[in-house]
PDB file of C-alpha atoms in Angstrom:
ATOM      1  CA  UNK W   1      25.602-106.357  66.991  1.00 62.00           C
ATOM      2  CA  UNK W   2      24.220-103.674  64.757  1.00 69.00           C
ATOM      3  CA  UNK W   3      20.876-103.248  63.740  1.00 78.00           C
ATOM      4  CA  UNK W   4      21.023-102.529  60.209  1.00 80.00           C
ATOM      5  CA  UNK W   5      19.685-103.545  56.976  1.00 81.00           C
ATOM      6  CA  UNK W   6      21.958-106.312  55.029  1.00 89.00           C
ATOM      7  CA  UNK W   7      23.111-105.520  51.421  1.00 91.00           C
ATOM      8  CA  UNK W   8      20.507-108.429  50.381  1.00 92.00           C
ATOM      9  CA  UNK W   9      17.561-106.528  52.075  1.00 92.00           C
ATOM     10  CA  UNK W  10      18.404-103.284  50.347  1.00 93.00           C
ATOM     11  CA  UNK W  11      18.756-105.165  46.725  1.00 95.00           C
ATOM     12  CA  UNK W  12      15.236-106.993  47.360  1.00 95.00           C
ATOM     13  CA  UNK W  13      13.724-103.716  48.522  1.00 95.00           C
ATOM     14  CA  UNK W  14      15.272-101.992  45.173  1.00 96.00           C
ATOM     15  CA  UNK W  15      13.593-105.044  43.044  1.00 96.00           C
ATOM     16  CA  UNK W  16      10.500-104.734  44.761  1.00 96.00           C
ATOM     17  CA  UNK W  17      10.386-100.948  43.913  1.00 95.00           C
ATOM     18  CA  UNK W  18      11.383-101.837  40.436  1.00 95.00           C
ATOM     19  CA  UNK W  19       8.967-104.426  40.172  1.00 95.00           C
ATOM     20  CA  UNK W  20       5.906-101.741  40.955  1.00 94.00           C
ATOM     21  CA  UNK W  21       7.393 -98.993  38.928  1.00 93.00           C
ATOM     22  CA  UNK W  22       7.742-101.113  35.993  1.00 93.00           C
ATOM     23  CA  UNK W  23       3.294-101.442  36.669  1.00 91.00           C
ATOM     24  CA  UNK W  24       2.563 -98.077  38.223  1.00 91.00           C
ATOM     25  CA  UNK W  25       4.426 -95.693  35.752  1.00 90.00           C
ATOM     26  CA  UNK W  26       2.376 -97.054  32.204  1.00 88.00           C
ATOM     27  CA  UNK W  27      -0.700 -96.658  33.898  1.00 87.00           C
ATOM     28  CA  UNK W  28       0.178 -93.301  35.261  1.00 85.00           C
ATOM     29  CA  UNK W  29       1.286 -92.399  31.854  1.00 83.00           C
ATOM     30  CA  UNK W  30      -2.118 -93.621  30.398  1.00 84.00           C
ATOM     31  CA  UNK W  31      -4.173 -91.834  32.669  1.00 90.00           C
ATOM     32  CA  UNK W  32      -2.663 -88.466  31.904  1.00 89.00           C
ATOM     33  CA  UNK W  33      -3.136 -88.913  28.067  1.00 89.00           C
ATOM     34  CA  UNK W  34      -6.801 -89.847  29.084  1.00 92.00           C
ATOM     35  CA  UNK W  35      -7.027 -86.519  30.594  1.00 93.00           C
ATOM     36  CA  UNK W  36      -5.915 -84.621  28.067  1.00 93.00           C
ATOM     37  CA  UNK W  37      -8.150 -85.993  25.864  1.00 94.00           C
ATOM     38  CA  UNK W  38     -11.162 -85.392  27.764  1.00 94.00           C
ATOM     39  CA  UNK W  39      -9.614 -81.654  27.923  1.00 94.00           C
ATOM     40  CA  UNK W  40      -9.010 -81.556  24.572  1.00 95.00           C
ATOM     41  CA  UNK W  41     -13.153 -82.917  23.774  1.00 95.00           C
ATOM     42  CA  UNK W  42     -14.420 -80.186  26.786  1.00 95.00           C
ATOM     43  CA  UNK W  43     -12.735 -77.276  25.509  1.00 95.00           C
ATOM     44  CA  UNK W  44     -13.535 -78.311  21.396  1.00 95.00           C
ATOM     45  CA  UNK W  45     -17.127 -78.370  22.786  1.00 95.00           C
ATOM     46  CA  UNK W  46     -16.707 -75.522  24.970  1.00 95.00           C
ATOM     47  CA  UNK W  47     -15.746 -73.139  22.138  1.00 95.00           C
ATOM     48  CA  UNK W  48     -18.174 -74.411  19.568  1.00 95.00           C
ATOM     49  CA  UNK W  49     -21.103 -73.382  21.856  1.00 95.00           C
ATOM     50  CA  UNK W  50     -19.364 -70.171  22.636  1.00 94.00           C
ATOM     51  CA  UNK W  51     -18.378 -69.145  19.067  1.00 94.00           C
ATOM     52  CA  UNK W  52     -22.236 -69.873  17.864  1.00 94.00           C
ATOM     53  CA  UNK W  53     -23.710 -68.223  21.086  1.00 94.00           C
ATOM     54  CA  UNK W  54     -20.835 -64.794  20.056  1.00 94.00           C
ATOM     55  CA  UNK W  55     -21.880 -64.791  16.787  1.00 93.00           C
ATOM     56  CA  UNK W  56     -25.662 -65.245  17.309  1.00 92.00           C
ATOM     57  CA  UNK W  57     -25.336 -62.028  19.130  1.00 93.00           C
ATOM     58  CA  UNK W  58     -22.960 -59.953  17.762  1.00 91.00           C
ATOM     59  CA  UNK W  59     -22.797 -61.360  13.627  1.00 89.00           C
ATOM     60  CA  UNK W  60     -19.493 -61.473  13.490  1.00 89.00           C
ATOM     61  CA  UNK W  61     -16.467 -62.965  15.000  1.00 90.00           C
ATOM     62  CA  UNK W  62     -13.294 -61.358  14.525  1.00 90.00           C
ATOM     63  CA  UNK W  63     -10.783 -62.936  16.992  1.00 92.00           C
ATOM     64  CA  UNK W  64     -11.339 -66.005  18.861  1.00 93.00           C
ATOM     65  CA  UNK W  65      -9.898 -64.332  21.828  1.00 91.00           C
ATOM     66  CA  UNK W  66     -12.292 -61.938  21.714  1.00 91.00           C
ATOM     67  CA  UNK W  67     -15.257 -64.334  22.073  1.00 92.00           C
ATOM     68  CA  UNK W  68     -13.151 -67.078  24.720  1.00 92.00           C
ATOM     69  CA  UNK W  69     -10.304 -67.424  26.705  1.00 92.00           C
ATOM     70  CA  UNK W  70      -8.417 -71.011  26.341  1.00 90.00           C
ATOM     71  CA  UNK W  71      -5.800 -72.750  28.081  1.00 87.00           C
ATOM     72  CA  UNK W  72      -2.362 -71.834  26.693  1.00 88.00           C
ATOM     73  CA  UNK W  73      -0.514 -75.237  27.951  1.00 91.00           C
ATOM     74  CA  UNK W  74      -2.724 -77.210  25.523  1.00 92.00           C
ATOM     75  CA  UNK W  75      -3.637 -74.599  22.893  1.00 95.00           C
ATOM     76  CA  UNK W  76      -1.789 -72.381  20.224  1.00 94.00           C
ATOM     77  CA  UNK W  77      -4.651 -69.581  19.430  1.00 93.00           C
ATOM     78  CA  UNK W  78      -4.299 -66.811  16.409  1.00 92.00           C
ATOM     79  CA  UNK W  79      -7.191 -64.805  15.131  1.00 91.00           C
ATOM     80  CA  UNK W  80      -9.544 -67.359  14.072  1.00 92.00           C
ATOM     81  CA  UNK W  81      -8.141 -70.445  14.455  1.00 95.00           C
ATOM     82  CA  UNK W  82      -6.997 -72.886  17.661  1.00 96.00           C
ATOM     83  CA  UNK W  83      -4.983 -75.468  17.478  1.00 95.00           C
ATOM     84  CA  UNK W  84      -4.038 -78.434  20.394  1.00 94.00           C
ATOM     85  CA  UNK W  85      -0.183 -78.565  20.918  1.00 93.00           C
ATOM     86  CA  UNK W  86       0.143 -82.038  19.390  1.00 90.00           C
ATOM     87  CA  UNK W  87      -0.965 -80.853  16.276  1.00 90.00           C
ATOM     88  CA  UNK W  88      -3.548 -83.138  16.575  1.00 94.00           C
ATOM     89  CA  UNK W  89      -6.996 -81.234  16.269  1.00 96.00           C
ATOM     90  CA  UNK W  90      -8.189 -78.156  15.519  1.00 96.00           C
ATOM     91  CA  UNK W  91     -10.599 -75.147  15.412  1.00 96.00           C
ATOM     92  CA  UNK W  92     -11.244 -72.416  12.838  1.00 95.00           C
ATOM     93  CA  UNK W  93     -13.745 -70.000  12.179  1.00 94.00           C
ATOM     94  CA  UNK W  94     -14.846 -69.371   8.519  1.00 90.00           C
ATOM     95  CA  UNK W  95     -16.589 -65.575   8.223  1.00 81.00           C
ATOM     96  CA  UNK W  96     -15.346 -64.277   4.922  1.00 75.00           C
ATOM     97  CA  UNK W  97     -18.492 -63.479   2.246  1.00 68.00           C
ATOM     98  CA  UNK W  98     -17.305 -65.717  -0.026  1.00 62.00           C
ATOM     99  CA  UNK W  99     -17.328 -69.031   2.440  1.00 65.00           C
ATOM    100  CA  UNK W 100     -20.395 -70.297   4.280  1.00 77.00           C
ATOM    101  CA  UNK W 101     -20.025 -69.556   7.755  1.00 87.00           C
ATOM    102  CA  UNK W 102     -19.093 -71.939   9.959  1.00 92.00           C
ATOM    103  CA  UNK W 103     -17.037 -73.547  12.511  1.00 94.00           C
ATOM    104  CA  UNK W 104     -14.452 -76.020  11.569  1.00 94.00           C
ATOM    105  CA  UNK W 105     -13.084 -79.160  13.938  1.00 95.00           C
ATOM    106  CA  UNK W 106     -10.322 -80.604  12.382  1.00 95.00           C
ATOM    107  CA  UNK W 107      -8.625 -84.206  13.440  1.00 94.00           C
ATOM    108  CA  UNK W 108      -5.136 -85.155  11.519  1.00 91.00           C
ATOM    109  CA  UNK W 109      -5.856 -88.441  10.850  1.00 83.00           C
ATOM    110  CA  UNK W 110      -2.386 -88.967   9.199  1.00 88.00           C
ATOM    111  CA  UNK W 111      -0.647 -88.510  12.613  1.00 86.00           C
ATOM    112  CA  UNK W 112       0.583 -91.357  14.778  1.00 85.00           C
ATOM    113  CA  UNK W 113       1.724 -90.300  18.397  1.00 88.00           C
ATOM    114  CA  UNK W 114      -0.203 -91.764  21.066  1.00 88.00           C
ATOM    115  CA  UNK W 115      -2.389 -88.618  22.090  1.00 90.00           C
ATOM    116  CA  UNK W 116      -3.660 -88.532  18.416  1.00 91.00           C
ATOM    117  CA  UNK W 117      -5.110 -92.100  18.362  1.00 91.00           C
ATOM    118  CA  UNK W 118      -6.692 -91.382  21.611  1.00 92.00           C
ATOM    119  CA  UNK W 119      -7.951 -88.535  20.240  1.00 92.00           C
ATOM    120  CA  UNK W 120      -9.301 -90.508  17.599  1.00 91.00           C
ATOM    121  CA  UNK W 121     -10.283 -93.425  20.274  1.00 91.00           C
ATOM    122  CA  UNK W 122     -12.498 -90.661  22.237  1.00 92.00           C
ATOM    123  CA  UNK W 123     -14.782 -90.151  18.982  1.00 92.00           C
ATOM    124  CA  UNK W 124     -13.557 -86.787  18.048  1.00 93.00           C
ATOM    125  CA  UNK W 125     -13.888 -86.432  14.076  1.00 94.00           C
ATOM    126  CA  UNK W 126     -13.840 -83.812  11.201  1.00 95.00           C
ATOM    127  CA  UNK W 127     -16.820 -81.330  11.462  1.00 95.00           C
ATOM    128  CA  UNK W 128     -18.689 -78.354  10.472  1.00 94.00           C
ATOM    129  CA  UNK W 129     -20.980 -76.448  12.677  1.00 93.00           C
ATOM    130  CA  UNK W 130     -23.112 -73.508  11.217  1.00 91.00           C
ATOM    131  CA  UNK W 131     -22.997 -69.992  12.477  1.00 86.00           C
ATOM    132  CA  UNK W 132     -26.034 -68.882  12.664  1.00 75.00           C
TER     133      UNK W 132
END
């Protein structure tokens, strides 16, 4: 007699698997949209403080890059704006005479993919911070 596994015992295994893949893969999903919120929040926060602190010293802010260095995989950065790769949120700095000067956090509330409304979920909103 062989000692094998039946054709029965290898489909119940494969349900089985099926069974806690069909559980474990949402919630994997979930949790890495999660974390790219709270990366998303951290780094928003991050650059506000830096950009205020930059400007406080130097009175004037010419590139972003200049003042911070940011995470490419998540962020698309020109000269004075950031932006998350969802298109979601995002960051620009207002210098010219003719505007007050300030930092601007922007959230597209017109978007509907799932990191937006967790974006939205995690309390990040439209807002101005002062340069000093």
């Amino acid at each position: 007699m062989k000692s094998a596994f039946s054709l029965l015992e290898l489909i119940f295994a494969i349900v089985i698997l099926g069974i806690v893949a069909s559980f474990a893969i949402p919630k994997y999903i979930d949790t890495k949209d999660s974390a790219l919120v709270s990366t998303i929040k951290r780094d928003l926060n991050t650059a506000v403080s830096s950009l205020q602190s930059y400007y406080l010293l130097n009175q004037k802010i010419e590139k972003i890059s200049d003042v911070l260095t940011i995470n490419d995989t998540n962020w698309t950065v020109s000269d004075t704006k950031i932006s998350d790769k969802n298109s979601c949120v995002y960051l620009e700095v207002k210098t010219s005479q003719s505007e007050n000067k300030s930092i601007e956090v922007v959230v597209d509330s017109q978007k509907d993919t799932t990191i937006c409304k967790k974006i939205k979920e995690a309390k990040i909103v439209t807002a101005s911070y002062e340069l000093y």
